[in-house]
Amino acid sequence: MQASSTALLGLNKLRSEAREALVVPELKPTALMSVSQLANNGYTTIFHPYQEGVTVHDANSFSLTLKSPPVLQGCRNEAGLWTVPLKDEAAVSQHLDIDEAAMNVYDLPSTKEV
């Protein structure tokens, strides 16, 4: 599948720069919206669990309160792609101030209980 052109979606609640979509004739519906493009234009996209859908919010229109730390955290790379670590290790975002991050420099062997 390949995009044949771009189109401006009729979603007037979004800023015009965020409404541009790729047209892929083999898909139904044929327009593909970019989450990265929404982020570039100041929107936060939330993918809800199960069949609860997805919501897009103006980044300045809400406050998010978390009950616990995230189970997975990633960042956006230089190519604009969202990445997450593939191992269960603490990930340090490229946007964090290094003074705010704790890193382990020791490799401690495990001990066998007797």
mmCIF file of C-alpha atoms in Angstrom:
data_model
loop_
_atom_site.group_PDB
_atom_site.id
_atom_site.type_symbol
_atom_site.label_atom_id
_atom_site.label_comp_id
_atom_site.label_asym_id
_atom_site.label_seq_id
_atom_site.Cartn_x
_atom_site.Cartn_y
_atom_site.Cartn_z
ATOM 1 C CA MET A 1 0.000 0.000 0.000
ATOM 2 C CA GLN A 2 1.190 3.456 -0.822
ATOM 3 C CA ALA A 3 -0.220 6.936 -0.347
ATOM 4 C CA SER A 4 -1.415 8.500 -3.591
ATOM 5 C CA SER A 5 -1.872 12.060 -2.307
ATOM 6 C CA THR A 6 -2.767 14.170 0.716
ATOM 7 C CA ALA A 7 -6.113 15.612 1.723
ATOM 8 C CA LEU A 8 -7.381 18.124 4.254
ATOM 9 C CA LEU A 9 -9.804 16.377 6.614
ATOM 10 C CA GLY A 10 -13.090 18.058 7.458
ATOM 11 C CA LEU A 11 -12.325 18.029 11.189
ATOM 12 C CA ASN A 12 -12.749 21.732 11.856
ATOM 13 C CA LYS A 13 -12.062 21.404 15.601
ATOM 14 C CA LEU A 14 -8.403 20.691 14.715
ATOM 15 C CA ARG A 15 -5.964 23.354 13.586
ATOM 16 C CA SER A 16 -5.504 23.188 9.797
ATOM 17 C CA GLU A 17 -1.911 21.907 10.025
ATOM 18 C CA ALA A 18 -3.138 18.892 12.008
ATOM 19 C CA ARG A 19 -5.923 18.071 9.525
ATOM 20 C CA GLU A 20 -3.652 16.973 6.683
ATOM 21 C CA ALA A 21 -3.965 13.230 5.990
ATOM 22 C CA LEU A 22 -2.483 10.718 3.566
ATOM 23 C CA VAL A 23 -4.825 9.186 0.998
ATOM 24 C CA VAL A 24 -4.304 5.431 0.629
ATOM 25 C CA PRO A 25 -6.803 4.124 -1.976
ATOM 26 C CA GLU A 26 -6.533 0.502 -0.738
ATOM 27 C CA LEU A 27 -7.801 1.444 2.747
ATOM 28 C CA LYS A 28 -11.433 1.980 3.709
ATOM 29 C CA PRO A 29 -11.784 4.777 4.741
ATOM 30 C CA THR A 30 -8.999 5.959 2.491
ATOM 31 C CA ALA A 31 -7.477 8.693 4.712
ATOM 32 C CA LEU A 32 -4.707 8.002 7.250
ATOM 33 C CA MET A 33 -4.242 10.512 10.069
ATOM 34 C CA SER A 34 -0.816 10.852 11.717
ATOM 35 C CA VAL A 35 -0.506 10.810 15.521
ATOM 36 C CA SER A 36 2.931 12.413 15.134
ATOM 37 C CA GLN A 37 1.370 15.229 13.125
ATOM 38 C CA LEU A 38 -1.187 15.758 15.880
ATOM 39 C CA ALA A 39 1.649 15.919 18.450
ATOM 40 C CA ASN A 40 3.584 18.353 16.239
ATOM 41 C CA ASN A 41 0.575 20.654 16.332
ATOM 42 C CA GLY A 42 0.020 20.650 20.096
ATOM 43 C CA TYR A 43 -2.387 17.750 20.588
ATOM 44 C CA THR A 44 -2.221 14.822 23.006
ATOM 45 C CA THR A 45 -3.647 11.531 21.758
ATOM 46 C CA ILE A 46 -4.854 8.949 24.281
ATOM 47 C CA PHE A 47 -5.429 5.351 23.194
ATOM 48 C CA HIS A 48 -7.919 3.849 25.642
ATOM 49 C CA PRO A 49 -7.889 0.132 26.553
ATOM 50 C CA TYR A 50 -9.976 -2.569 24.915
ATOM 51 C CA GLN A 51 -12.647 -1.190 22.581
ATOM 52 C CA GLU A 52 -12.947 2.201 24.304
ATOM 53 C CA GLY A 53 -11.380 4.073 21.387
ATOM 54 C CA VAL A 54 -9.008 6.995 21.127
ATOM 55 C CA THR A 55 -9.348 10.663 22.092
ATOM 56 C CA VAL A 56 -7.418 13.710 20.896
ATOM 57 C CA HIS A 57 -7.043 16.709 23.206
ATOM 58 C CA ASP A 58 -5.539 20.154 22.851
ATOM 59 C CA ALA A 59 -2.435 19.877 25.042
ATOM 60 C CA ASN A 60 -3.453 22.952 27.068
ATOM 61 C CA SER A 61 -7.050 21.842 27.655
ATOM 62 C CA PHE A 62 -6.623 19.174 30.315
ATOM 63 C CA SER A 63 -4.668 17.991 33.323
ATOM 64 C CA LEU A 64 -3.666 14.349 33.635
ATOM 65 C CA THR A 65 -3.546 12.767 37.082
ATOM 66 C CA LEU A 66 -1.853 9.374 37.370
ATOM 67 C CA LYS A 67 -2.443 6.855 40.155
ATOM 68 C CA SER A 68 0.858 5.057 39.550
ATOM 69 C CA PRO A 69 3.993 5.394 37.404
ATOM 70 C CA PRO A 70 3.769 4.348 33.734
ATOM 71 C CA VAL A 71 4.380 0.682 32.942
ATOM 72 C CA LEU A 72 6.249 1.707 29.801
ATOM 73 C CA GLN A 73 7.805 5.014 28.767
ATOM 74 C CA GLY A 74 9.507 6.031 25.563
ATOM 75 C CA CYS A 75 10.457 9.094 23.613
ATOM 76 C CA ARG A 76 10.479 10.466 20.100
ATOM 77 C CA ASN A 77 13.684 9.952 18.117
ATOM 78 C CA GLU A 78 15.381 12.309 15.643
ATOM 79 C CA ALA A 79 13.402 10.772 12.762
ATOM 80 C CA GLY A 80 10.131 11.659 14.516
ATOM 81 C CA LEU A 81 9.274 8.053 15.429
ATOM 82 C CA TRP A 82 8.027 7.119 18.887
ATOM 83 C CA THR A 83 10.225 4.475 20.485
ATOM 84 C CA VAL A 84 10.041 2.435 23.677
ATOM 85 C CA PRO A 85 12.701 0.221 25.270
ATOM 86 C CA LEU A 86 12.546 -3.457 24.360
ATOM 87 C CA LYS A 87 13.825 -4.575 27.768
ATOM 88 C CA ASP A 88 12.453 -4.024 31.257
ATOM 89 C CA GLU A 89 15.022 -1.391 32.127
ATOM 90 C CA ALA A 90 14.557 2.179 33.249
ATOM 91 C CA ALA A 91 14.420 4.348 30.143
ATOM 92 C CA VAL A 92 15.822 7.851 30.280
ATOM 93 C CA SER A 93 14.022 10.270 27.990
ATOM 94 C CA GLN A 94 16.208 12.382 25.741
ATOM 95 C CA HIS A 95 14.273 15.406 27.059
ATOM 96 C CA LEU A 96 15.030 14.867 30.760
ATOM 97 C CA ASP A 97 17.528 17.011 32.557
ATOM 98 C CA ILE A 98 20.361 14.634 33.463
ATOM 99 C CA ASP A 99 20.263 15.889 37.081
ATOM 100 C CA GLU A 100 16.769 14.392 37.320
ATOM 101 C CA ALA A 101 17.820 10.885 36.227
ATOM 102 C CA ALA A 102 19.307 8.127 38.335
ATOM 103 C CA MET A 103 21.531 5.597 36.614
ATOM 104 C CA ASN A 104 23.069 2.363 37.880
ATOM 105 C CA VAL A 105 26.787 1.974 37.160
ATOM 106 C CA TYR A 106 27.289 -1.273 39.074
ATOM 107 C CA ASP A 107 26.665 -4.839 37.945
ATOM 108 C CA LEU A 108 26.001 -6.781 41.152
ATOM 109 C CA PRO A 109 25.987 -10.570 40.861
ATOM 110 C CA SER A 110 23.070 -12.362 42.488
ATOM 111 C CA THR A 111 23.791 -14.589 45.462
ATOM 112 C CA LYS A 112 22.463 -18.074 46.002
ATOM 113 C CA GLU A 113 20.554 -18.656 49.250
ATOM 114 C CA VAL A 114 21.882 -21.517 51.405
#
